[in-house]
Structures are given as C-alpha cells and as structure tokens.
Amino acid sequence: MSYSRQTRRNRALSSVSTLLLSFLLCISKPSNAQSSSPVFACDITRNPSLVGLGFCNMKLKTEARVSDLVGRLTLEEKIGFLVSQASGVSRLGIPYYNWWSEALHGVSNAGRSGTKFSGLVPGATSFPQVILTAASFNLSLFQAIGKVVSTEARAMYNVGLAGLTFWSPNVNIFRDPRWGRGQETPGEDPTLTSKYAVAYVKGLQETDGGDLNRLKVAACCKHYTAYDVDKWKDVHRWTFNAVVNQQDMYDTFQPPFKSCVVDGNVASVMCSYNQVNGKPTCADPDLLSGVIRGQWKLNGYIVSDCDSVEVMYINQHYTKTPEEAVAKSMLAGLDLNCNHFTGQHAMEAVKAGLINESAIDNALTNNFATLMRLGFFDGDPKKQLYGDLGPKDVCTAQNQELAREAARQGIVLLKNSPGSLPLSPSAIKTLAVIGPNADVTETMLGNYYGIPCKYTTPLQGLKQMVSATYQQGCSNVACTEADINSATALAASADAVVLVMGINQSIEEEDLDRVHLNLPGKQQELVSEVAKAAKGPVVLVIMSGGGFDITFAKKDEKITSIMWVGYPGEAGGLAIADVIFGRHNPSGRLPMTWYPQTYVEKVPMSNMNMRPDKTNGYPGRTYRFYAGETVYAFGDGISYTLFRHQLIKAPRFLSLSLDESHPSRSLASQSLDAVGPHCESVFEVHLKVRNVGDREGSHTVLLFTTPPAVHRSPIKQLLMFEKVRLGKREETVVRFKVDVCKDLSVVDETGKRKIALGEHLLYVGSLKHSLNVMF
C-alpha cells in the first residue's frame, strides 16, 4: 500500500495530533449521545421507493440481487464502482463508499482511509506489530486479535467512522532481513505465515452466526505476489521485476496466499506493484484469473495496490496508453483499482474496443457480492447482527488487556545469564533506564497504526515496578552523537540497567529498506560502554521489526540479558516490565533469522532465489535454505523455566498404497506426485511435554522435518506448532496429525508438489525421529 508519500509529509503534524488526542482521551470520556450515521444502501425507511428494487430484497439470493443491481446501472455509473472511492448512485439509493480501510494490527486511519477518529471514538486498540504477534506462535491469539479488531471496526462503522472492507493482513514472506515492511508480516516461514493468515482472516471475517456467506468485515490478503523489496539502493518496488523460478514461487511465495483463499475464505486479494518474471502482477491473467479465481476459487474481489495500474503505465512503461493499462488489468482479473486511474480511463478503453462492458460487469459482480455479504445492501446496519456495537465496544479494558497479553507472549528472550532475569522488585532499589527507545510512544506501534487507546512506554512500565532514572543516551535512533558520559555515570550508580535500543520508521518502513544490519550510529558504542560501567545486571532490549547483528552483545559477558520486543503496541511498556520483573515468563520464538552483517554484504536484496548456488557462492535465504552462520536462528527463544520433550508415538515406516500399474513401480523414483489415492495417508505424532522447572510458563512445540535430499528440498522446514501452558512440574501430551501429501511434501523444480521417498527426519528441539516413506 502506498501511503508513505503523504504520511512522511504529515508526520510531524500527525505526532502532535496523536499526543493531543491521547491527552483528550485521558481527560474526557466520549458519550454515546454523540453519534453519526453509517454508510449503507437500501435505506427503505427514508426512501420507500426502493422497496421494489431486486438488489434491496433480502429474500433473494446474492447472485440474483447482484445481477439486478448491475443491470440497472449505466456504463458511466458502472465505471464509478471500479475504484476505491466509489461514487455511488443517488437515484438508486447507493451512497459513496470508500473501500480502503486498514486493520493490520488494530483499526487504522492510515492512507486515504475510510476510517477516521473523532471525539466519539478518539482511538482504537493498537496491538503489537504483526512480526511480534507472530513470535507468540499462538493460533488462538492470532484469531482473538482479529475478532477484537473486527468488533471495534464494526462499532466504528455503526457511527460512520469506518468502512467494512479492510486491506489486511500482509502475508508476504520476510525473505530479506533488510526489508522495511518485514515488520508487517508473520516472518520468513511459509507455514507460520499461512497459519497466521488463516487465523487472523477468520477472526476478522467470521460472524457469530457461523454463516460463511456473511462477513463481519471483509479481510484482504496482500501483496500478491513475490513482493518484498520497497526501496533498496536504486531498486524500487514500482519498477522492480522479481525474477522467480517456479520452485520458489510455489514453495515459498504462494502458500500463504493459497491458504488465505482456500482455508481462510478471505474476501479479497491485493495484487502488488512489482512485476514477476516480466509481467505486472495486476496485469497477469495467469496469476489473477488463472490461480486466484480459477484454481483457488476466490469468493470475493481482487484489488490493486494503490496506483499500481497507473504505475504499470507511467513507471514501468508496460503499456503505451492509460487505456491499455486499464484494459490489461481488468482482462487479467482485476476487479477494483485503489485510487482513481481506472475510473479516469475505463470509458475511453471501452470506446477504443480494448475492453467490453461485460468485463466491467464481471468485476462489479465480484465487488457487489462482497458488499452484499457484509450487509451493505440490507438497510440500516443498526437493525442487523452487529447493530448494537458502538463506541462503548472500542478500547474496552478487556481489549487493552489482550494487547498487553499479545506483547507479553511475543517478546523473545535471546540471552539470559544465570542470576540476571527476572529482576526482583524488592532487590532492585535503583534502576537505570537508558536508550533512544526507552520513552517512546508512536515507535511502539510500527506502521499502519491508528490512534491507540493510550500508551505505556517502557520507562513508564518499569517505573510501575521500581524506582527508575532515565537517560536518553542518544537524541534519536540514528544516534549520530551519544551522551556516553552521562549514561555510564547513571549505569554505575544503579543496581541494574535496562538499555532500550533499536530503530523506528525513520530507518525501516514502507518505501524504505535498510542497507545494513548493525545498530545505527553510536548505539553499539553506547551499549558497550554502559555495560562496562554497570555494577549489576544489564538488560539489552531491542525494539525493531527486523533483526540485527548484535554479536558484540551476545558475546559480552557484562550484557547479561538480551530481549527482542518487536514493535510491541500500545501496552508495550507494561509487557516489557512484566517480562523483566517476572510477572510473565517469556515464551516468544523468533519468526525470522538474525544474520551477521557479512551476510547482507554479499547478498543483493534483489536476488529472489531462495536456494543456495554453489557455483557463485550465493548462500540461500531463511532457515529453510541457508546453512551459514547466524546471530540468532529461527525459533530461538528462552524461558525462565525448562521444558523437556519425550516422543511417545510416531511411525518409523510409512508405506504408500500404489496401484500395480502405477509408473513409479517400474522406475527408480525418488518421489511421487502429491495427488492420488496414496494421499489418504495420515499419521500422528504424540509428544509428552513436561515443565521440569520451578515456575509456570508457556512453551511452543515446533515440529520440524528434514526431508530426503531430492528436488533441492529444504534443509529443514516447520511442519506444525502448538503452544501449551504448564505449571511447574506439570506435563501434557501434544498431538500432531500429519497429512503426508500436504505436510511432508516438497516442491520440485517445475513447481509441483511431490512426496519424497526415503528418510524424513522429524524433530522437536534436540529430540529426533527417523521416518522412512516408501511404497
């Protein structure tokens, strides 16, 4: 989504407005007496003449209602519904509607959004940025957050402050650690990303009645596809051609989108700015009509990223005229253009014979059907299922507590020397809190944020536990100058030190990728000198979306603990204090690899290949294909207690049933197609998990596999995961049901899924189990 151009220009004003609104929130409670009206069609109460219109008749099937509506529109009126700011048709009682709303980690007013805040609803619950929530590896949490966000969205819609179509989540793969938007994603692993996507989409969309043909709000999985470069050196997303082989496409980039559509029943998919193998994604009929709608059977609409139809003409020079860009995108399967370009040029495209009216009708059918499922054409929403929601349902105490819990569950403890964390509130009389991110507010939200209910900064959270003294150390995260003398003097006088370092949106964001993995400016020097001067435990807290090369801190014995807190949301300060002082036992696991700086020095961000290439020294990407040195690995994370695993059930041999005439029986096959009767094979893995420590805690069981070395298969890959909570000395059994074709398969060089024959190594932590698959 391209809102960075206007947000950079207005950032200072936005910060002032945010602080003012937060202040107002503290001194006044909005009254439900203040109200405005939601936007909806078929208001029969005010306009009885609409009674006889078929599209307003709730007794008819959706298909019939949509057909009736499309048939009543003139060509000019139809074109007005092809863009995100749909003009409406007053003669039919259809108002203007803004399709663009955001809900990445809370209801947001980012971009040219249909969402706004006011005295009636001055803020909404701001959950941690997605990358931190993903670190919880907790499917029920993902869905619970989605459900809260959709409830607050509906509540705001009912008072005219939001739309019903939310262009979230971002399910791209965090392929390169420098990517500025990696923070928005669930990380580098296709399995985790897919499962997050499905859970969050269900939380947003599913109604309390359970009718899959109705939507609470409409989610949108973006950015389709192979999109993970924004602005790196001279490479820009508007003109970048992602050269992707079929194996990587269907092994890495496509699975989250497929899961969104097939398993999550998402209402929309957004195509991206970039080209893939020479074609703009929003003008590729194979990717849109062929895959999304043809193979995956999308029940919804396909929308462009904002201005991307214009970009393919102006920036990519893919077409000679604007009309050709509009025609190519619509004929490829695009239904809705974010912003105005299609609306400006569609009429001339029709007149020139580049596209006919039936193609426009097809697009409108998908768009209107989505609005029908949302109840937009069912009259007054206050008389519908969620009509009783309002300002009272936004920023509830329960919702804010969930934001705090999400941050707690995501925080990853990466290093903890004996006797360091958790700190004791009774033993720590003086705490030094140092760093440019120690007392920040907006930074904790990441990007695509709305106005939060309230903020608790790290400093404020720590001060609720003990007496703390603050020294900024650097005036900002760039840290071109550091007040090392003041910081070291404070550290030397305190019982313990908490350093809150890292970055913010000035260094990683949409339209801004990083160029290195070191802490900015003099941050490393500040951290090292403070640690040297400190007399007690030193806790290094990294606030960021992407990882860093902090090898210096990992090896420094004076730095006793390291925590990564992502962008922890409105309650971030409370969650950080909860973990540091032991109110919460950390259980987060890294959802992405932390590489050394040397890695990015030899790997161009523009190289999309996932697998290593020995001929040129290319090392590969992510834990699935990169076997080199790491600072911290995918799945790393420490608890204050100790968990042990015991395998109690898993097969050692698995024989697939093949017909006598199957060609593989007469060949020395290394693999079988992951389709056919043999795909009925399912087996179970049972693991006993025991907390052998002296405090309760949650634990994520990560089940990995290393498949046979065929088809350039991954070094290892995540099969499944489950989070369990255990009291001290308590145990439980975790059961995984493994579908051989779906879960154990790999993708071959042509993009087809195969079951590799031979030894598959299953493991959880240090526990390993050999499974031989044969026929």
Coordinates of N, CA and C in Angstrom, one line a residue, residues 289-475:
S289 N -6.8 -14.4 -12.8 CA -7.9 -15.3 -13.2 C -7.5 -16.7 -13.1
G290 N -6.3 -17.0 -13.5 CA -5.8 -18.4 -13.5 C -5.7 -19.1 -12.2
V291 N -5.0 -18.4 -11.3 CA -4.7 -19.0 -10.0 C -5.7 -18.6 -8.9
I292 N -5.8 -17.3 -8.6 CA -6.6 -16.9 -7.5 C -8.1 -17.3 -7.7
R293 N -8.6 -17.0 -8.9 CA -10.0 -17.2 -9.1 C -10.2 -18.6 -9.7
G294 N -9.3 -19.1 -10.6 CA -9.5 -20.3 -11.2 C -9.2 -21.5 -10.4
Q295 N -7.9 -21.6 -9.9 CA -7.5 -22.7 -9.1 C -8.0 -22.7 -7.6
W296 N -7.9 -21.5 -7.0 CA -8.2 -21.4 -5.6 C -9.7 -21.0 -5.4
K297 N -10.4 -20.6 -6.4 CA -11.8 -20.3 -6.3 C -12.1 -19.2 -5.3
L298 N -11.5 -18.0 -5.4 CA -11.7 -16.9 -4.6 C -13.2 -16.5 -4.6
N299 N -13.8 -16.4 -3.4 CA -15.1 -15.9 -3.2 C -15.0 -14.4 -2.8
G300 N -14.8 -13.5 -3.7 CA -14.6 -12.1 -3.4 C -14.0 -11.4 -4.5
Y301 N -13.3 -10.3 -4.2 CA -12.8 -9.4 -5.3 C -11.3 -9.3 -5.2
I302 N -10.7 -8.9 -6.4 CA -9.3 -8.7 -6.5 C -9.0 -7.2 -6.6
V303 N -8.2 -6.6 -5.8 CA -8.0 -5.2 -5.8 C -6.5 -4.9 -6.0
S304 N -6.2 -3.8 -6.7 CA -4.8 -3.4 -6.9 C -4.2 -2.7 -5.7
D305 N -2.9 -2.8 -5.6 CA -2.3 -1.9 -4.6 C -2.5 -0.5 -5.2
C306 N -2.4 0.5 -4.3 CA -2.8 1.8 -4.7 C -1.9 2.4 -5.7
D307 N -2.6 2.8 -6.8 CA -1.9 3.4 -8.0 C -1.2 2.4 -8.9
S308 N -1.3 1.1 -8.6 CA -0.4 0.2 -9.3 C -0.8 0.1 -10.8
V309 N -2.1 0.3 -11.1 CA -2.5 0.3 -12.6 C -1.8 1.5 -13.3
E310 N -1.8 2.6 -12.6 CA -1.1 3.8 -13.1 C 0.4 3.6 -13.2
V311 N 0.9 2.9 -12.2 CA 2.4 2.6 -12.2 C 2.8 1.8 -13.4
M312 N 2.0 0.8 -13.7 CA 2.4 -0.1 -14.9 C 2.5 0.7 -16.2
Y313 N 1.7 1.8 -16.2 CA 1.8 2.7 -17.4 C 2.9 3.7 -17.3
I314 N 2.9 4.5 -16.2 CA 3.8 5.6 -16.1 C 5.2 5.2 -15.7
N315 N 5.4 4.3 -14.7 CA 6.7 3.9 -14.2 C 7.3 2.7 -14.9
Q316 N 6.5 1.7 -15.2 CA 7.0 0.5 -15.8 C 7.0 0.6 -17.3
H317 N 6.2 1.5 -17.9 CA 6.1 1.6 -19.4 C 5.6 0.3 -20.0
Y318 N 4.8 -0.4 -19.2 CA 4.3 -1.7 -19.7 C 3.3 -1.6 -20.8
T319 N 2.6 -0.5 -20.8 CA 1.6 -0.2 -21.9 C 1.9 1.1 -22.5
K320 N 1.4 1.4 -23.7 CA 1.7 2.6 -24.4 C 0.7 3.7 -24.0
T321 N -0.5 3.3 -23.5 CA -1.5 4.3 -23.2 C -2.2 3.9 -21.8
P322 N -2.8 4.9 -21.1 CA -3.5 4.6 -19.9 C -4.6 3.6 -20.1
E323 N -5.3 3.7 -21.3 CA -6.4 2.8 -21.6 C -6.0 1.4 -21.7
E324 N -4.8 1.1 -22.2 CA -4.3 -0.2 -22.3 C -4.0 -0.8 -20.9
A325 N -3.5 0.0 -20.1 CA -3.2 -0.4 -18.7 C -4.5 -0.8 -18.0
V326 N -5.5 0.0 -18.1 CA -6.8 -0.4 -17.5 C -7.4 -1.7 -18.1
A327 N -7.3 -1.8 -19.4 CA -7.9 -3.0 -20.1 C -7.1 -4.2 -19.7
K328 N -5.8 -4.2 -19.8 CA -5.0 -5.3 -19.5 C -5.2 -5.8 -18.0
S329 N -5.3 -4.9 -17.1 CA -5.5 -5.3 -15.7 C -6.9 -5.9 -15.5
M330 N -7.9 -5.3 -16.1 CA -9.3 -5.9 -15.9 C -9.4 -7.2 -16.6
L331 N -8.9 -7.3 -17.8 CA -9.0 -8.6 -18.5 C -8.1 -9.7 -17.8
A332 N -7.1 -9.3 -17.1 CA -6.4 -10.3 -16.3 C -7.1 -10.8 -15.1
G333 N -8.1 -10.0 -14.6 CA -8.9 -10.4 -13.5 C -9.1 -9.4 -12.4
L334 N -8.5 -8.2 -12.6 CA -8.6 -7.1 -11.5 C -10.1 -6.6 -11.5
D335 N -10.6 -6.5 -10.3 CA -12.0 -6.0 -10.1 C -12.1 -4.6 -9.6
L336 N -11.1 -4.2 -8.8 CA -11.2 -2.9 -8.2 C -9.8 -2.2 -8.2
N337 N -9.7 -0.9 -8.6 CA -8.5 -0.2 -8.6 C -8.4 0.7 -7.4
C338 N -7.4 0.6 -6.6 CA -7.3 1.5 -5.5 C -6.8 2.8 -6.1
N339 N -7.6 3.9 -5.8 CA -7.4 5.2 -6.3 C -8.2 5.4 -7.6
H340 N -7.8 6.3 -8.4 CA -8.7 6.8 -9.4 C -8.4 6.4 -10.9
F341 N -7.3 5.8 -11.2 CA -6.8 5.7 -12.6 C -7.8 5.0 -13.5
T342 N -8.3 3.8 -13.0 CA -9.3 3.1 -13.8 C -10.5 3.9 -14.1
G343 N -11.0 4.6 -13.1 CA -12.2 5.4 -13.3 C -12.0 6.5 -14.3
Q344 N -10.8 7.0 -14.4 CA -10.5 8.1 -15.4 C -10.4 7.6 -16.8
H345 N -10.0 6.3 -17.0 CA -9.6 5.9 -18.4 C -10.5 4.7 -18.9
A346 N -11.4 4.1 -18.1 CA -12.1 3.0 -18.5 C -13.1 3.3 -19.6
M347 N -13.7 4.4 -19.6 CA -14.7 4.8 -20.7 C -14.0 4.8 -22.0
E348 N -12.8 5.4 -22.1 CA -12.1 5.5 -23.3 C -11.6 4.1 -23.8
A349 N -11.3 3.3 -22.8 CA -10.8 1.9 -23.1 C -12.0 1.1 -23.8
V350 N -13.2 1.4 -23.3 CA -14.4 0.7 -23.9 C -14.6 1.3 -25.3
K351 N -14.5 2.6 -25.5 CA -14.7 3.2 -26.8 C -13.7 2.8 -27.8
A352 N -12.5 2.5 -27.3 CA -11.4 2.1 -28.2 C -11.5 0.6 -28.5
G353 N -12.4 -0.1 -27.9 CA -12.6 -1.5 -28.1 C -11.6 -2.4 -27.4
L354 N -10.9 -1.8 -26.4 CA -9.9 -2.6 -25.7 C -10.5 -3.5 -24.7
I355 N -11.7 -3.1 -24.2 CA -12.4 -3.9 -23.2 C -13.9 -3.7 -23.5
N356 N -14.7 -4.7 -23.2 CA -16.1 -4.5 -23.4 C -16.9 -4.4 -22.1
E357 N -18.1 -4.1 -22.1 CA -18.9 -3.8 -20.9 C -19.1 -5.1 -20.1
S358 N -19.1 -6.2 -20.7 CA -19.2 -7.5 -19.9 C -18.1 -7.7 -19.0
A359 N -16.9 -7.3 -19.3 CA -15.7 -7.4 -18.4 C -15.9 -6.5 -17.2
I360 N -16.5 -5.4 -17.4 CA -16.8 -4.4 -16.3 C -17.8 -5.1 -15.4
D361 N -18.9 -5.7 -16.1 CA -19.9 -6.3 -15.3 C -19.4 -7.4 -14.4
N362 N -18.4 -8.2 -14.9 CA -17.8 -9.3 -14.1 C -17.1 -8.7 -12.9
A363 N -16.4 -7.6 -13.1 CA -15.7 -7.0 -12.0 C -16.7 -6.5 -10.9
L364 N -17.7 -5.8 -11.4 CA -18.7 -5.3 -10.5 C -19.5 -6.4 -9.7
T365 N -19.7 -7.5 -10.4 CA -20.3 -8.6 -9.8 C -19.6 -9.1 -8.5
N366 N -18.2 -9.2 -8.7 CA -17.4 -9.6 -7.5 C -17.4 -8.5 -6.4
N367 N -17.3 -7.3 -6.8 CA -17.3 -6.2 -5.8 C -18.6 -6.1 -5.1
F368 N -19.8 -6.1 -5.8 CA -21.1 -6.0 -5.2 C -21.4 -7.2 -4.3
A369 N -21.0 -8.4 -4.8 CA -21.3 -9.6 -4.0 C -20.6 -9.5 -2.6
T370 N -19.4 -9.0 -2.6 CA -18.7 -8.8 -1.3 C -19.5 -7.9 -0.4
L371 N -20.0 -6.7 -0.9 CA -20.8 -5.8 -0.1 C -22.1 -6.4 0.3
M372 N -22.6 -7.3 -0.5 CA -23.9 -8.0 -0.1 C -23.6 -8.9 1.1
R373 N -22.5 -9.6 1.1 CA -22.2 -10.5 2.2 C -21.9 -9.7 3.5
L374 N -21.6 -8.4 3.3 CA -21.3 -7.5 4.5 C -22.6 -6.9 5.0
G375 N -23.7 -7.1 4.3 CA -25.0 -6.4 4.7 C -25.1 -5.0 4.2
F376 N -24.2 -4.5 3.4 CA -24.3 -3.1 2.9 C -25.6 -2.8 2.2
F377 N -26.2 -3.8 1.6 CA -27.4 -3.5 0.8 C -28.7 -4.1 1.6
D378 N -28.5 -4.3 2.9 CA -29.6 -4.8 3.7 C -30.3 -3.8 4.6
G379 N -30.1 -2.5 4.2 CA -30.7 -1.4 5.0 C -29.9 -1.1 6.3
D380 N -30.6 -0.5 7.2 CA -30.0 0.1 8.4 C -29.1 -1.0 9.2
P381 N -27.8 -0.8 9.3 CA -27.0 -1.8 9.9 C -27.3 -1.9 11.4
K382 N -27.9 -0.9 12.0 CA -28.2 -1.0 13.4 C -29.3 -2.0 13.7
K383 N -30.0 -2.4 12.7 CA -31.0 -3.5 12.8 C -30.5 -4.8 12.4
Q384 N -29.2 -4.9 12.2 CA -28.6 -6.2 11.8 C -27.8 -6.8 12.9
L385 N -27.1 -7.9 12.6 CA -26.4 -8.7 13.7 C -25.5 -7.9 14.6
Y386 N -24.7 -6.9 14.1 CA -23.8 -6.2 14.9 C -24.3 -4.8 15.2
G387 N -25.6 -4.6 15.0 CA -26.1 -3.2 15.2 C -26.0 -2.6 16.5
D388 N -25.8 -3.4 17.6 CA -25.7 -2.9 18.9 C -24.3 -2.4 19.3
L389 N -23.4 -2.6 18.4 CA -22.0 -2.2 18.7 C -21.8 -0.7 18.5
G390 N -21.0 -0.1 19.3 CA -20.8 1.3 19.2 C -19.5 1.7 20.0
P391 N -19.3 3.0 20.3 CA -18.1 3.5 21.0 C -17.8 2.7 22.3
K392 N -18.8 2.2 23.0 CA -18.6 1.5 24.2 C -17.8 0.2 24.0
D393 N -17.8 -0.3 22.8 CA -17.1 -1.5 22.5 C -15.7 -1.3 21.9
V394 N -15.2 -0.1 21.9 CA -13.9 0.2 21.4 C -13.0 0.6 22.6
C395 N -11.8 0.1 22.6 CA -10.9 0.3 23.7 C -11.4 -0.1 25.1
T396 N -12.1 -1.3 25.1 CA -12.6 -1.8 26.4 C -11.4 -2.3 27.2
A397 N -11.6 -2.4 28.5 CA -10.5 -2.9 29.3 C -10.0 -4.3 28.9
Q398 N -11.0 -5.1 28.5 CA -10.6 -6.5 28.0 C -9.8 -6.4 26.8
N399 N -10.1 -5.5 25.8 CA -9.3 -5.4 24.6 C -7.9 -4.9 24.9
Q400 N -7.8 -3.9 25.8 CA -6.5 -3.4 26.1 C -5.6 -4.4 26.8
E401 N -6.3 -5.3 27.6 CA -5.5 -6.3 28.3 C -5.0 -7.4 27.3
L402 N -5.8 -7.6 26.2 CA -5.4 -8.5 25.2 C -4.2 -8.0 24.4
A403 N -4.1 -6.7 24.2 CA -3.0 -6.0 23.6 C -1.7 -6.3 24.5
R404 N -1.9 -6.1 25.7 CA -0.8 -6.4 26.7 C -0.3 -7.8 26.6
E405 N -1.3 -8.7 26.7 CA -1.0 -10.2 26.6 C -0.3 -10.6 25.3
A406 N -0.8 -10.0 24.2 CA -0.2 -10.3 22.9 C 1.3 -9.9 22.9
A407 N 1.6 -8.7 23.5 CA 3.0 -8.3 23.5 C 3.8 -9.2 24.4
R408 N 3.3 -9.6 25.6 CA 4.0 -10.5 26.5 C 4.3 -11.8 25.8
Q409 N 3.3 -12.4 25.1 CA 3.5 -13.7 24.5 C 4.5 -13.6 23.4
G410 N 4.6 -12.5 22.7 CA 5.6 -12.4 21.6 C 7.0 -12.1 22.0
I411 N 7.2 -11.4 23.1 CA 8.6 -11.0 23.4 C 9.5 -12.2 23.5
V412 N 10.7 -12.0 22.9 CA 11.6 -13.1 22.8 C 12.9 -12.8 23.6
L413 N 13.1 -13.7 24.6 CA 14.3 -13.6 25.4 C 15.4 -14.4 24.7
L414 N 16.5 -13.7 24.3 CA 17.5 -14.3 23.4 C 18.8 -14.7 24.2
K415 N 19.0 -14.1 25.3 CA 20.2 -14.4 26.2 C 19.8 -14.1 27.6
N416 N 20.2 -15.0 28.5 CA 19.9 -14.7 29.9 C 21.0 -15.5 30.8
S417 N 21.9 -14.7 31.2 CA 23.0 -15.3 32.1 C 22.4 -15.6 33.5
P418 N 23.0 -16.6 34.1 CA 22.5 -17.0 35.4 C 22.5 -15.8 36.4
G419 N 21.4 -15.7 37.1 CA 21.3 -14.6 38.1 C 20.9 -13.2 37.5
S420 N 20.5 -13.2 36.2 CA 20.1 -12.0 35.5 C 18.6 -11.8 35.6
L421 N 17.9 -12.2 34.6 CA 16.4 -12.1 34.7 C 15.8 -13.3 35.2
P422 N 14.6 -13.2 35.8 CA 13.9 -11.9 36.1 C 14.5 -11.2 37.2
L423 N 14.4 -9.8 37.1 CA 14.8 -9.0 38.2 C 13.8 -9.0 39.4
S424 N 14.3 -8.8 40.6 CA 13.4 -8.8 41.7 C 13.1 -7.4 42.1
P425 N 11.8 -7.0 42.1 CA 11.4 -5.7 42.5 C 11.9 -5.3 43.9
S426 N 12.0 -6.3 44.8 CA 12.4 -6.0 46.2 C 13.9 -5.8 46.3
A427 N 14.7 -6.4 45.4 CA 16.1 -6.4 45.4 C 16.7 -5.1 44.7
I428 N 15.9 -4.7 43.6 CA 16.4 -3.6 42.8 C 15.9 -2.3 43.4
K429 N 16.8 -1.5 44.0 CA 16.4 -0.2 44.6 C 16.5 0.9 43.6
T430 N 17.4 0.8 42.7 CA 17.6 1.8 41.7 C 17.8 1.2 40.4
L431 N 17.1 1.6 39.4 CA 17.1 1.1 38.0 C 17.5 2.2 37.1
A432 N 18.5 2.0 36.3 CA 18.9 2.9 35.2 C 18.2 2.5 33.9
V433 N 17.4 3.4 33.3 CA 16.8 3.1 32.0 C 17.4 4.0 31.0
I434 N 18.0 3.4 30.0 CA 18.8 4.2 29.0 C 18.5 3.8 27.6
G435 N 18.4 4.8 26.7 CA 18.3 4.5 25.3 C 17.3 5.3 24.6
P436 N 17.4 5.5 23.3 CA 16.5 6.3 22.5 C 15.1 5.8 22.4
N437 N 14.9 4.5 22.6 CA 13.6 3.9 22.5 C 13.0 3.6 23.9
A438 N 13.6 4.2 25.0 CA 13.1 3.9 26.3 C 11.8 4.6 26.7
D439 N 11.6 5.7 26.1 CA 10.4 6.5 26.5 C 9.6 6.9 25.3
V440 N 9.5 6.1 24.3 CA 8.8 6.4 23.0 C 7.4 5.9 23.1
T441 N 6.6 6.5 22.3 CA 5.1 6.2 22.2 C 4.8 5.6 20.8
E442 N 4.8 6.5 19.8 CA 4.5 6.1 18.4 C 5.4 5.0 17.9
T443 N 6.6 5.0 18.3 CA 7.6 4.0 17.8 C 7.1 2.6 18.1
M444 N 6.4 2.4 19.3 CA 6.0 1.1 19.7 C 4.9 0.5 18.8
L445 N 4.3 1.3 17.9 CA 3.2 0.9 17.1 C 3.7 0.3 15.7
G446 N 4.9 0.6 15.3 CA 5.3 0.2 14.0 C 4.7 1.1 12.9
N447 N 4.2 0.4 11.8 CA 3.5 1.2 10.8 C 2.0 0.7 10.7
Y448 N 1.3 1.4 9.8 CA -0.1 1.1 9.6 C -0.9 1.1 10.9
Y449 N -0.6 2.1 11.7 CA -1.2 2.2 13.0 C -2.4 3.2 13.0
G450 N -3.2 3.0 14.0 CA -4.2 4.1 14.2 C -3.9 4.8 15.5
I451 N -4.8 5.6 16.0 CA -4.6 6.3 17.3 C -4.9 5.3 18.4
P452 N -4.0 5.0 19.3 CA -4.2 3.9 20.3 C -5.1 4.4 21.4
C453 N -5.6 3.5 22.2 CA -6.4 3.9 23.4 C -5.6 4.7 24.3
K454 N -4.4 4.3 24.5 CA -3.4 5.0 25.4 C -2.1 4.4 25.2
Y455 N -1.0 5.0 25.7 CA 0.3 4.5 25.6 C 0.9 4.2 27.0
T456 N 1.7 3.1 27.1 CA 2.5 3.0 28.2 C 3.9 2.7 27.7
T457 N 4.8 3.6 27.9 CA 6.2 3.5 27.3 C 7.0 2.5 28.2
P458 N 8.1 2.0 27.7 CA 9.0 1.1 28.5 C 9.3 1.8 29.8
L459 N 9.7 3.0 29.8 CA 10.1 3.7 31.0 C 8.9 3.8 32.0
Q460 N 7.7 4.1 31.5 CA 6.6 4.1 32.4 C 6.2 2.8 33.0
G461 N 6.4 1.7 32.2 CA 6.1 0.4 32.7 C 7.1 0.0 33.7
L462 N 8.4 0.3 33.5 CA 9.4 -0.1 34.5 C 9.2 0.7 35.8
K463 N 8.8 2.0 35.7 CA 8.6 2.8 36.9 C 7.5 2.3 37.7
Q464 N 6.5 1.6 37.1 CA 5.5 1.0 37.9 C 6.0 -0.2 38.8
M465 N 7.2 -0.6 38.5 CA 7.7 -1.8 39.3 C 8.7 -1.3 40.3
V466 N 9.6 -0.4 39.9 CA 10.7 0.1 40.8 C 11.0 1.6 40.6
S467 N 11.8 2.1 41.4 CA 12.3 3.5 41.2 C 13.3 3.5 40.0
A468 N 13.0 4.3 39.0 CA 13.9 4.3 37.8 C 14.3 5.7 37.4
T469 N 15.5 5.8 37.0 CA 16.1 7.1 36.5 C 16.4 6.9 35.0
Y470 N 16.1 7.9 34.2 CA 16.1 7.8 32.7 C 17.2 8.7 32.1
Q471 N 17.9 8.1 31.2 CA 18.9 8.9 30.4 C 18.7 8.4 29.0
Q472 N 18.5 9.4 28.1 CA 18.2 9.0 26.7 C 19.4 8.4 25.9
G473 N 20.6 8.9 26.2 CA 21.8 8.4 25.6 C 22.0 8.9 24.2
C474 N 21.0 8.8 23.4 CA 21.1 9.4 22.0 C 19.8 10.2 21.8
S475 N 19.8 11.3 21.1 CA 18.6 12.1 20.9 C 17.6 11.4 20.0

